[in-house]
Coordinates of C-alpha atoms and ligand atoms in Angstrom, one line a residue:
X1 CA 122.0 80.0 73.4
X2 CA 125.2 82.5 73.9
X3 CA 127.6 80.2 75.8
X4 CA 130.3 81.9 77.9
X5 CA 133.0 79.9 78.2
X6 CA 135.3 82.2 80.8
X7 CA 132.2 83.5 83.4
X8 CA 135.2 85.1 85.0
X9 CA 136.4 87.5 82.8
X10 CA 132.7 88.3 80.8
X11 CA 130.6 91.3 81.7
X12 CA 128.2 91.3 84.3
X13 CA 125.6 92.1 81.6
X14 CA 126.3 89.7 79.2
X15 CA 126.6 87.0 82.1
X16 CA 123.2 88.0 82.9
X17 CA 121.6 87.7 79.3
X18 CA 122.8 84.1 79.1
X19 CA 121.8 83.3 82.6
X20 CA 119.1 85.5 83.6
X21 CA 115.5 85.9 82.5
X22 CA 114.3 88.8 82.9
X23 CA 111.3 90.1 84.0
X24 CA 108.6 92.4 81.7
X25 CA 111.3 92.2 79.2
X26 CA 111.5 90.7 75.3
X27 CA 114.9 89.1 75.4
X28 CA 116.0 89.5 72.0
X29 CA 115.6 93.5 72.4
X30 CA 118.6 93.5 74.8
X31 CA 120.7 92.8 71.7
X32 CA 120.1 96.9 70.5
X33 CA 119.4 98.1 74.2
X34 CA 121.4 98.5 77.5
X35 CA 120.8 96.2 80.5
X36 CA 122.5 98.0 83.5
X37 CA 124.6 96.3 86.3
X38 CA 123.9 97.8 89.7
X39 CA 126.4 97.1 92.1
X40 CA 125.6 99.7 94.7
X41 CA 123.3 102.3 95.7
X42 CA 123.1 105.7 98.0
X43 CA 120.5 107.9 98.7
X44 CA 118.4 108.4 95.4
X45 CA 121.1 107.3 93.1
X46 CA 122.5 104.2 91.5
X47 CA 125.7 103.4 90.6
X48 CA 126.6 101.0 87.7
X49 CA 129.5 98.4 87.7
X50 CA 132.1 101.1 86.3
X51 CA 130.6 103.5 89.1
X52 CA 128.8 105.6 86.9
X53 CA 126.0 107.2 89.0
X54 CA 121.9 107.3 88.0
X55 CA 119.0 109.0 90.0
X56 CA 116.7 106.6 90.5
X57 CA 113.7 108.9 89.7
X58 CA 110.9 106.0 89.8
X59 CA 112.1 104.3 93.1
X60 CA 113.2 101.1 91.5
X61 CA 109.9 100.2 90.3
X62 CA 107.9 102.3 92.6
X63 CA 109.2 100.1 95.6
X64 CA 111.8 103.0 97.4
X65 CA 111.0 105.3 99.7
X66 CA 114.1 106.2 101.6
X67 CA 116.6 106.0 99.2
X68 CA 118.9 103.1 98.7
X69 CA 121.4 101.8 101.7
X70 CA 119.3 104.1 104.2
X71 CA 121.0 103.5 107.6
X72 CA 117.9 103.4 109.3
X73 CA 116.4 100.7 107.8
X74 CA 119.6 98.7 107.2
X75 CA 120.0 99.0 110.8
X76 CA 116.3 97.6 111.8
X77 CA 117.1 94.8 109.7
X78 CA 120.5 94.0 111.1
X79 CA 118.8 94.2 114.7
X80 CA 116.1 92.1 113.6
X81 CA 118.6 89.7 111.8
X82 CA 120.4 89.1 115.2
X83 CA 116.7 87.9 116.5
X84 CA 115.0 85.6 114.5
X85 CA 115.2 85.9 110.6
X86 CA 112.3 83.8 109.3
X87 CA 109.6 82.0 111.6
X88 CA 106.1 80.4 109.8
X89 CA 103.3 82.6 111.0
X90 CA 100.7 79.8 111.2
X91 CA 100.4 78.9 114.5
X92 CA 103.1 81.5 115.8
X93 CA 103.8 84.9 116.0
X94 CA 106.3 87.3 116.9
X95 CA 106.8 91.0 117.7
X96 CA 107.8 92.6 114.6
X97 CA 104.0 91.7 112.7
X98 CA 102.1 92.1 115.8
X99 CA 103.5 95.4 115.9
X100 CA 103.2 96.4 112.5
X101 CA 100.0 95.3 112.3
X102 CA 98.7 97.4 115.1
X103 CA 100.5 100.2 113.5
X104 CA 98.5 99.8 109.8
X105 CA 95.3 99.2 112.0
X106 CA 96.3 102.7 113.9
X107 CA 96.7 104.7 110.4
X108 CA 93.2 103.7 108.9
X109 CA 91.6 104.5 112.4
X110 CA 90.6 100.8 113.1
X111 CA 88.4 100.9 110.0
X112 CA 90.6 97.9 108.8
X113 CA 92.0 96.5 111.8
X114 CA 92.9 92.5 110.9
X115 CA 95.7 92.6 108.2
X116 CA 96.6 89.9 106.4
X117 CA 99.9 89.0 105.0
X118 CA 101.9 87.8 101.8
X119 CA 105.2 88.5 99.6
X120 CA 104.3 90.3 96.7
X121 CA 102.0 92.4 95.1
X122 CA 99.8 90.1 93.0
X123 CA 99.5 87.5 96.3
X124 CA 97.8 90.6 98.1
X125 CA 95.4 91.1 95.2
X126 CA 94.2 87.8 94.9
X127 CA 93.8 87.4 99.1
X128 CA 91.4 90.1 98.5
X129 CA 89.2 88.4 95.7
X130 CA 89.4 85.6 97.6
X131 CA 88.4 86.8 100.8
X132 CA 85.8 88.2 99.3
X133 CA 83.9 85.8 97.4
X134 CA 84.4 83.5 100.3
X135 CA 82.9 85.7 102.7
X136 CA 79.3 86.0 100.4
X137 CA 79.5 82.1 100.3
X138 CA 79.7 82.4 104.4
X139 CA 76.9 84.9 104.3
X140 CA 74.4 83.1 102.5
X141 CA 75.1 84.8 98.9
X142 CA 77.0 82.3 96.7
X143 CA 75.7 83.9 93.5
X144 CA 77.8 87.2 94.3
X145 CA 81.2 85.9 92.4
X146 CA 81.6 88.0 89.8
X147 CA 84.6 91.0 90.4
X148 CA 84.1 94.4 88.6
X149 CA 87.6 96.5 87.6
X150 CA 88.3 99.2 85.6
X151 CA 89.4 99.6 82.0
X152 CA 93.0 100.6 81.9
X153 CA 93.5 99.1 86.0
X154 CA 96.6 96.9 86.9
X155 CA 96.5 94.8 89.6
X156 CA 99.5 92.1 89.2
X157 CA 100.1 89.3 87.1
X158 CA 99.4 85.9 88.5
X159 CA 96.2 85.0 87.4
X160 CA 93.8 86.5 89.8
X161 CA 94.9 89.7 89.5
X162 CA 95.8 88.9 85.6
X163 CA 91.9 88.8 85.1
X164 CA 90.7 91.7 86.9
X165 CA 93.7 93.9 85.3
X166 CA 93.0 95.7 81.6
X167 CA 96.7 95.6 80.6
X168 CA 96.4 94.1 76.9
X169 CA 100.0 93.1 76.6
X170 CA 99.9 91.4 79.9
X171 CA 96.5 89.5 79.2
X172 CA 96.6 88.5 75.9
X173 CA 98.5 84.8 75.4
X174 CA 96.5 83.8 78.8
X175 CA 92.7 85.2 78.3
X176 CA 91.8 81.4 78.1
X177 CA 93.4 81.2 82.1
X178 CA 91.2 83.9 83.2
X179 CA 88.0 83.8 84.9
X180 CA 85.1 86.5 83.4
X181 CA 85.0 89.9 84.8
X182 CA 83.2 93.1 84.6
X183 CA 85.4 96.0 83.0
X184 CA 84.0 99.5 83.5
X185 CA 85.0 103.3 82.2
X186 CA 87.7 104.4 84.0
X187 CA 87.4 107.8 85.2
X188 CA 90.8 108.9 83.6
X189 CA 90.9 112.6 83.8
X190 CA 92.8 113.1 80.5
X191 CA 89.1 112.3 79.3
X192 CA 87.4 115.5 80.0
X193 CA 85.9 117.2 76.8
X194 CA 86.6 121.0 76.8
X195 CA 84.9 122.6 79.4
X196 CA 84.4 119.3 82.1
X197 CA 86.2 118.6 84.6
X198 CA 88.0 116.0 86.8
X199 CA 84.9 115.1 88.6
X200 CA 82.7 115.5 85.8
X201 CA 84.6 112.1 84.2
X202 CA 84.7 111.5 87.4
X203 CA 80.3 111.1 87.9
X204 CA 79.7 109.9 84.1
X205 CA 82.5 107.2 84.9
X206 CA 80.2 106.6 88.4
X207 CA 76.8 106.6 86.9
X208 CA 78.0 103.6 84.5
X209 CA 79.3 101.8 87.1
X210 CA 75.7 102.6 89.0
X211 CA 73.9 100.8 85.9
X212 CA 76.3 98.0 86.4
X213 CA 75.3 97.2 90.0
X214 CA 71.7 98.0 89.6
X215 CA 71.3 95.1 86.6
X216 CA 74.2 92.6 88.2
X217 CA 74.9 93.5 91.9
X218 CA 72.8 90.1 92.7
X219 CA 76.0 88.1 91.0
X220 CA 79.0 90.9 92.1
X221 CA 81.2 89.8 94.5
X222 CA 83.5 93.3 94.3
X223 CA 84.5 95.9 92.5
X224 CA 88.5 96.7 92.3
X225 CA 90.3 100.3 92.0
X226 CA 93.2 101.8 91.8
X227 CA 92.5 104.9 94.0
X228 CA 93.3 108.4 92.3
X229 CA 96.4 106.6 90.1
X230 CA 96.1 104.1 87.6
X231 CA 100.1 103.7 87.5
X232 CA 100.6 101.3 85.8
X233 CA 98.1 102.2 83.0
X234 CA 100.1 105.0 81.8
X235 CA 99.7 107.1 85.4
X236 CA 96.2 108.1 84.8
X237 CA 95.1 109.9 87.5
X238 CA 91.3 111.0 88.6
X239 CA 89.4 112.8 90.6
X240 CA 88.6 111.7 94.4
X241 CA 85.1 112.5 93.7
X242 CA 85.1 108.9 92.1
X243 CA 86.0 106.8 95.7
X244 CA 83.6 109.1 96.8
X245 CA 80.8 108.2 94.6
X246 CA 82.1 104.4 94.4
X247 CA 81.8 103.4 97.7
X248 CA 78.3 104.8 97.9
X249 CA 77.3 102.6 95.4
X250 CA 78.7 99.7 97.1
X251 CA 77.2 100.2 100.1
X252 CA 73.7 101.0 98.3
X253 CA 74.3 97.8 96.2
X254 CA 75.9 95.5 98.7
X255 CA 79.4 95.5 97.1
X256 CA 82.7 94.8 98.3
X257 CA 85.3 97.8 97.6
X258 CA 89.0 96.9 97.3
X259 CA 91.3 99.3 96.9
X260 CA 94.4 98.7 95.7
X261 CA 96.9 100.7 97.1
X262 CA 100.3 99.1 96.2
X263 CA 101.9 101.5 94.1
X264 CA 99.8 104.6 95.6
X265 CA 99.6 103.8 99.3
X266 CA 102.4 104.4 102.1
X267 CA 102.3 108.8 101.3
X268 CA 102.6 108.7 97.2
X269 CA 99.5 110.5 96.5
X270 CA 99.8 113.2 99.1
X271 CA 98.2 111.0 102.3
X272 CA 99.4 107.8 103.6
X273 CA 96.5 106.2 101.9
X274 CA 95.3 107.4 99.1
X275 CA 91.6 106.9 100.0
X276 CA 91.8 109.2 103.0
X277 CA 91.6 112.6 100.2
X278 CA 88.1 111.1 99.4
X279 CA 87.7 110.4 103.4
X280 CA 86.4 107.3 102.2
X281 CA 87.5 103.5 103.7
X282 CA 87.3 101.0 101.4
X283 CA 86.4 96.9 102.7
X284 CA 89.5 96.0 101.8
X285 CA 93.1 97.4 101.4
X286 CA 96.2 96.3 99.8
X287 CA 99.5 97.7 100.3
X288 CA 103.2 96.2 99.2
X289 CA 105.8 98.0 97.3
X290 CA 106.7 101.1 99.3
X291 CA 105.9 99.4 102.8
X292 CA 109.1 97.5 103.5
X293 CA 111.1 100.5 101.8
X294 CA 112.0 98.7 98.8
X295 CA 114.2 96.2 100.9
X296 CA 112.4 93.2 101.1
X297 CA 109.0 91.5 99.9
X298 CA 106.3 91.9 101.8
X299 CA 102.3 92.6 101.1
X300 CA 99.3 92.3 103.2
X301 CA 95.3 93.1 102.5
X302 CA 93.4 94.7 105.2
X303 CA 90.5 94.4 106.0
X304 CA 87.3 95.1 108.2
X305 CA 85.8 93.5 112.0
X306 CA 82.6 92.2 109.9
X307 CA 84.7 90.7 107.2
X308 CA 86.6 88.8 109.5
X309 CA 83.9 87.8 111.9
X310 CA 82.5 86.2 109.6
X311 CA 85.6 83.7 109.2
X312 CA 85.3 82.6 112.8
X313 CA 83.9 80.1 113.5
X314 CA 84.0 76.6 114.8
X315 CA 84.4 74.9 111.3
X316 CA 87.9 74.6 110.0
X317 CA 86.9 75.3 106.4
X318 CA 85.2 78.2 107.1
X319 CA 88.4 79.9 108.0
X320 CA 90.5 81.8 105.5
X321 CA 92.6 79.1 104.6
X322 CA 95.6 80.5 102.4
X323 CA 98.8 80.9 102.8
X324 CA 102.5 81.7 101.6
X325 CA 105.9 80.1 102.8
X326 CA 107.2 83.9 103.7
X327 CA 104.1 85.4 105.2
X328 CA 104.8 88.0 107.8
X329 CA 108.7 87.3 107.5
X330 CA 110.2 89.5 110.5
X331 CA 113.0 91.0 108.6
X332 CA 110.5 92.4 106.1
X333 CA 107.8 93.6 109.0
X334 CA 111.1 95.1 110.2
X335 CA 112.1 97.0 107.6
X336 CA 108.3 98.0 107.5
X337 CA 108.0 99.4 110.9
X338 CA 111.6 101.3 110.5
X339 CA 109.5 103.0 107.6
X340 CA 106.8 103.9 109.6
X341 CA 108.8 105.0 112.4
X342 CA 110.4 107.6 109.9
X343 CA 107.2 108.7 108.6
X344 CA 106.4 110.0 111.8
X345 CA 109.7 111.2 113.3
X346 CA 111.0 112.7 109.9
X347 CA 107.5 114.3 109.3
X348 CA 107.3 112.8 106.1
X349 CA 104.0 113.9 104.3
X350 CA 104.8 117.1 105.5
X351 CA 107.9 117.5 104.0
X352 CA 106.6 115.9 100.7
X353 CA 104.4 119.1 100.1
X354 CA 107.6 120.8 99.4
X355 CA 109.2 118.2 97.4
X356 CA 106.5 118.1 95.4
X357 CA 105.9 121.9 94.8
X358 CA 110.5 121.2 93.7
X359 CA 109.0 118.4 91.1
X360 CA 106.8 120.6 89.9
X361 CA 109.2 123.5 89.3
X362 CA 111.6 121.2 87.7
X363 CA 109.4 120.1 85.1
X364 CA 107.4 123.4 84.5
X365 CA 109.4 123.7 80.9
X366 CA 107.3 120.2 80.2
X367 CA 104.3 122.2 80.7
X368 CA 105.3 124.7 78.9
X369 CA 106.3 122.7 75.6
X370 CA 103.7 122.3 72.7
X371 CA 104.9 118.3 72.1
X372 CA 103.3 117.6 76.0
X373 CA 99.8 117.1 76.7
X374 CA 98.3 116.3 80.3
X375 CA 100.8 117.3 82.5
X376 CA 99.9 116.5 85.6
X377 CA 101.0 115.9 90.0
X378 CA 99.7 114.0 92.3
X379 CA 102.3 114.1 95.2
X380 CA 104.9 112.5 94.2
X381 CA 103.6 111.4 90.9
X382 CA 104.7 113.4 88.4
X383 CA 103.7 112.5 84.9
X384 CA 103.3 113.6 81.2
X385 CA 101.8 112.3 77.8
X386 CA 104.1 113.4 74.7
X387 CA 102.3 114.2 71.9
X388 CA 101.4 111.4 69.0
X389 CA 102.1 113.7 66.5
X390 CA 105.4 113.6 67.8
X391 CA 105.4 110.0 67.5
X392 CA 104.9 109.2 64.3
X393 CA 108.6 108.3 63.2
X394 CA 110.0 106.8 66.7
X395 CA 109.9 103.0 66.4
X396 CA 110.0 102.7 70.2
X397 CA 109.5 106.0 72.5
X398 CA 109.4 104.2 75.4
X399 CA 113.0 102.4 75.0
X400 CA 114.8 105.2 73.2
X401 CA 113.8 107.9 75.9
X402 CA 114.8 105.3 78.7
X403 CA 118.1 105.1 76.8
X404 CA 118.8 108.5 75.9
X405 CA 117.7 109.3 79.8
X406 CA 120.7 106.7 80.8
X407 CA 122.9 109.0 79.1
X408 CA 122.2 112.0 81.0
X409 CA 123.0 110.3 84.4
X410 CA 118.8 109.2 85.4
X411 CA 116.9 106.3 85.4
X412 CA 113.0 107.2 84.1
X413 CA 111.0 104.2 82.4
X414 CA 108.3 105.8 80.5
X415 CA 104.7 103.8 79.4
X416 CA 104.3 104.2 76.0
X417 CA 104.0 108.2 75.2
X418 CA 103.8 108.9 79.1
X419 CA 106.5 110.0 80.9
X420 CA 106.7 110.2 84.3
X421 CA 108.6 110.5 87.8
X422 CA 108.2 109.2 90.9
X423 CA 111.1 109.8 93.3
X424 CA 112.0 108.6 96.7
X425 CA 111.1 110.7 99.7
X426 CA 114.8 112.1 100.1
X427 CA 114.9 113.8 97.1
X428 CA 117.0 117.0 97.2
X429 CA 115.8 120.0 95.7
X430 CA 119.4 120.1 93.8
X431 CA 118.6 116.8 92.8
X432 CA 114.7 117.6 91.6
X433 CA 116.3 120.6 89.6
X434 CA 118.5 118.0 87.8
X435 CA 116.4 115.4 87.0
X436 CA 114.0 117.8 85.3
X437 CA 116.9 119.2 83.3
X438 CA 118.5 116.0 82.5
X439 CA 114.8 114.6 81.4
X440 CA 114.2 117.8 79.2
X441 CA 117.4 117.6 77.3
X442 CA 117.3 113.4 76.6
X443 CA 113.4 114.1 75.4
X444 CA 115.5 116.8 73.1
X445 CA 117.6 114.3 72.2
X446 CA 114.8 111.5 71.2
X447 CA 112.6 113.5 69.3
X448 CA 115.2 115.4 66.9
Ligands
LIG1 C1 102.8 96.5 91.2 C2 101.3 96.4 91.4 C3 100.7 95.2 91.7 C4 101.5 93.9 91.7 O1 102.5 93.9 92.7 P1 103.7 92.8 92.5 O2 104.5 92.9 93.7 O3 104.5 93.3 91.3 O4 103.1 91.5 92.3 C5 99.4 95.2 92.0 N1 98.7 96.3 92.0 C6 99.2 97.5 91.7 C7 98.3 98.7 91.7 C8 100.5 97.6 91.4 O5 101.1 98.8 91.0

């Protein structure tokens, strides 16, 4: 272990390496590759220790929506701050969840009016599973346990979520942790033979999930999707037709749909939720990342007036007994609400229609080069596959064209051969026009 002997005059980075363990990161590789210090941030960009300045064109993992330092949120939180910071919401309440919860219930049209809360991502996920086995026990169907997800899915890493996401890398020192689960085609448009389709992967995706519930549905408990973006699996995106077609089959099969919204919820896809472009509600919904802004951490699973009826009761144990320290923290429902307020006074999904068509223009020479395949948009989820071809030489894409991207002044974090973008909502067209610029001419630099 690197011992620094004067923390005082050391770099920030190096401080870290010794101190710090980072996370979704192999150590050693920080020897040959930069860590950055942040020490501030405006709008969409970063700016390093020695000021330097980078556009953070993925949100800071996916989690920004307003751009860093936004007054508006900082100043919800501050007023909050002056309340109450931090209050346990079992047994008490206060008005920054009640309100926010009547808010989420509002957007989904009372389809999922009881919301549930937790810190992160993962905790969301496995309230769901949870929930759900728990309520077939309460309804007279223990044998319904088993959860069906799709290959290629990500749903968080603690070990509920671990077992129902088909990450390799992430699963493979723990498969002997995870409980058995049902892993189905994913209907990855980038799979389309010449001459199908979106939907078309989209049905022959369906119809195998259809054999699935007509042999098992007797022992399923749920099924769990990414709806229209599987982000983290390389930003695989699908057809709606698929929610469509899915939650038929649950209903027809007495399945529990969960749709996991954390990354593609809260207006990335086009909609606030990304099940409303199949018109579709799902049983339940979980949203974190992009709700609180990227300020604080804060998730929550909604969820149906049946599910939750059938929690109440007289029995203490037939309650949904689970729980986290920080559930419902006000400053995080705070900066949650400030985010919805400026959805609706700024006219955000609107405005997103344009910033999207700027993405698009910005990248257009992608589509245009002969090394990219699958170009393609989903609101503000831009993304591209480079070619494997192309490939053959690099030792690692992924790190060099992060690197070489540093260079030119933006922060992009490819997935393997995929590259991909996904800005906050204050991106400038000036700024779109240089991110696509500054991504073209460090993919230059990375493949010559
Ligand atoms: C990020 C993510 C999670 C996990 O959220 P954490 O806050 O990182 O635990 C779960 N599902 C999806 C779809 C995600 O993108």
């Amino acid at each position: 272990m690197k011992v620094i002997s004067d923390l005082n005059q050391a770099p920030l980075v190096d401080r870290s390496l010794a101190a710090v363990w980072h996370p979704c990161t192999q150590m050693k590789q920080h020897e040959s590759f930069p860590l950055v210090a942040i020490t501030k941030g405006k709008g969409a960009w970063l700016y390093d220790e020695n000021g330097k300045a980078l556009l953070d064109s993925i949100s800071s993992w996916w989690t920004n929506l307003f751009g860093h330092s936004n007054p508006r949120i900082n100043q919800a939180i501050t007023a909050q701050l002056e309340k109450i910071e931090h209050v346990m919401l079992a047994g008490f309440t206060h008005p920054p969840v009640v309100e926010l919860s009547e808010k989420l219930s509002a957007l989904t049209n009372h389809h999922l009016g009881h919301v549930f809360y937790a810190s992160d991502g993962a905790s969301a996920v496995e309230i769901a599973l949870k929930m759900s086995h728990h309520y077939w026990q309460l309804s007279g169907k223990p044998q319904k346990k088993k959860f069906v997800c799709l290959e290629n899915g990500y749903h968080g890493e603690t070990l509920g979520a671990l077992a129902v996401t088909d990450v390799a890398i992430f699963r493979k020192a723990y498969g002997s942790l995870l409980q058995e689960v049902f892993t189905i085609p994913s209907p990855d448009a980038r799979k389309a033979r010449p001459g199908e389709s979106a939907e078309d992967v989209a049905k022959h995706a369906a119809k195998q999930l259809e054999e699935l519930f007509a042999r098992e549905h007797q022992h399923i408990s749920a099924i769990i999707v990414e709806p229209l973006v599987q982000c983290a699996g390389q930003m695989a995106m699908h057809s709606p037709e698929y929610l469509h077609l899915v939650r038929e089959l649950c209903n027809r099969y007495e399945v529990h749909l969960i749709a996991d919204e954390i990354a593609v919820g809260c207006g990335r896809t086009g909609k606030f939720f990304a099940c409303e472009h199949a018109d579709i509600w799902p049983d339940f919904l979980t949203l974190s990342k992009g709700i609180s802004g990227g300020y604080l951490p804060l998730s929550l699973c909604l969820t149906t007036d049946s599910i939750y009826q059938a929690f109440y009761s007289d029995q203490t144990q037939q309650g949904f007994l689970h729980s986290h320290s920080y559930t419902g923290n006000p400053l995080a429902c705070a900066a949650a609400l400030a985010c919805l307020e400026i959805f609706e006074i700024d006219k955000v999904l609107e405005k997103n229609i344009g910033r999207s068509k700027d993405l698009a223009k910005a990248f257009a020479w992608a589509k245009a080069d002969s090394r990219i395949e699958h170009w393609r948009q989903q609101g503000m989820i831009l993304a591209f596959d480079v070619k494997n071809d192309y490939l053959s030489n690099r030792k690692n894409f992924a790190r060099e064209m992060f690197a070489n991207s540093l260079e030119q002044g933006v922060l992009i974090r490819p997935i393997g051969n995929t590259i991909y973008v996904m800005p906050p909502y204050i991106l400038s067209p000036e700024d779109a026009i240089q991110l696509g610029n500054s991504v073209q001419l460090a993919l230059e630099k990375t493949l010559t």
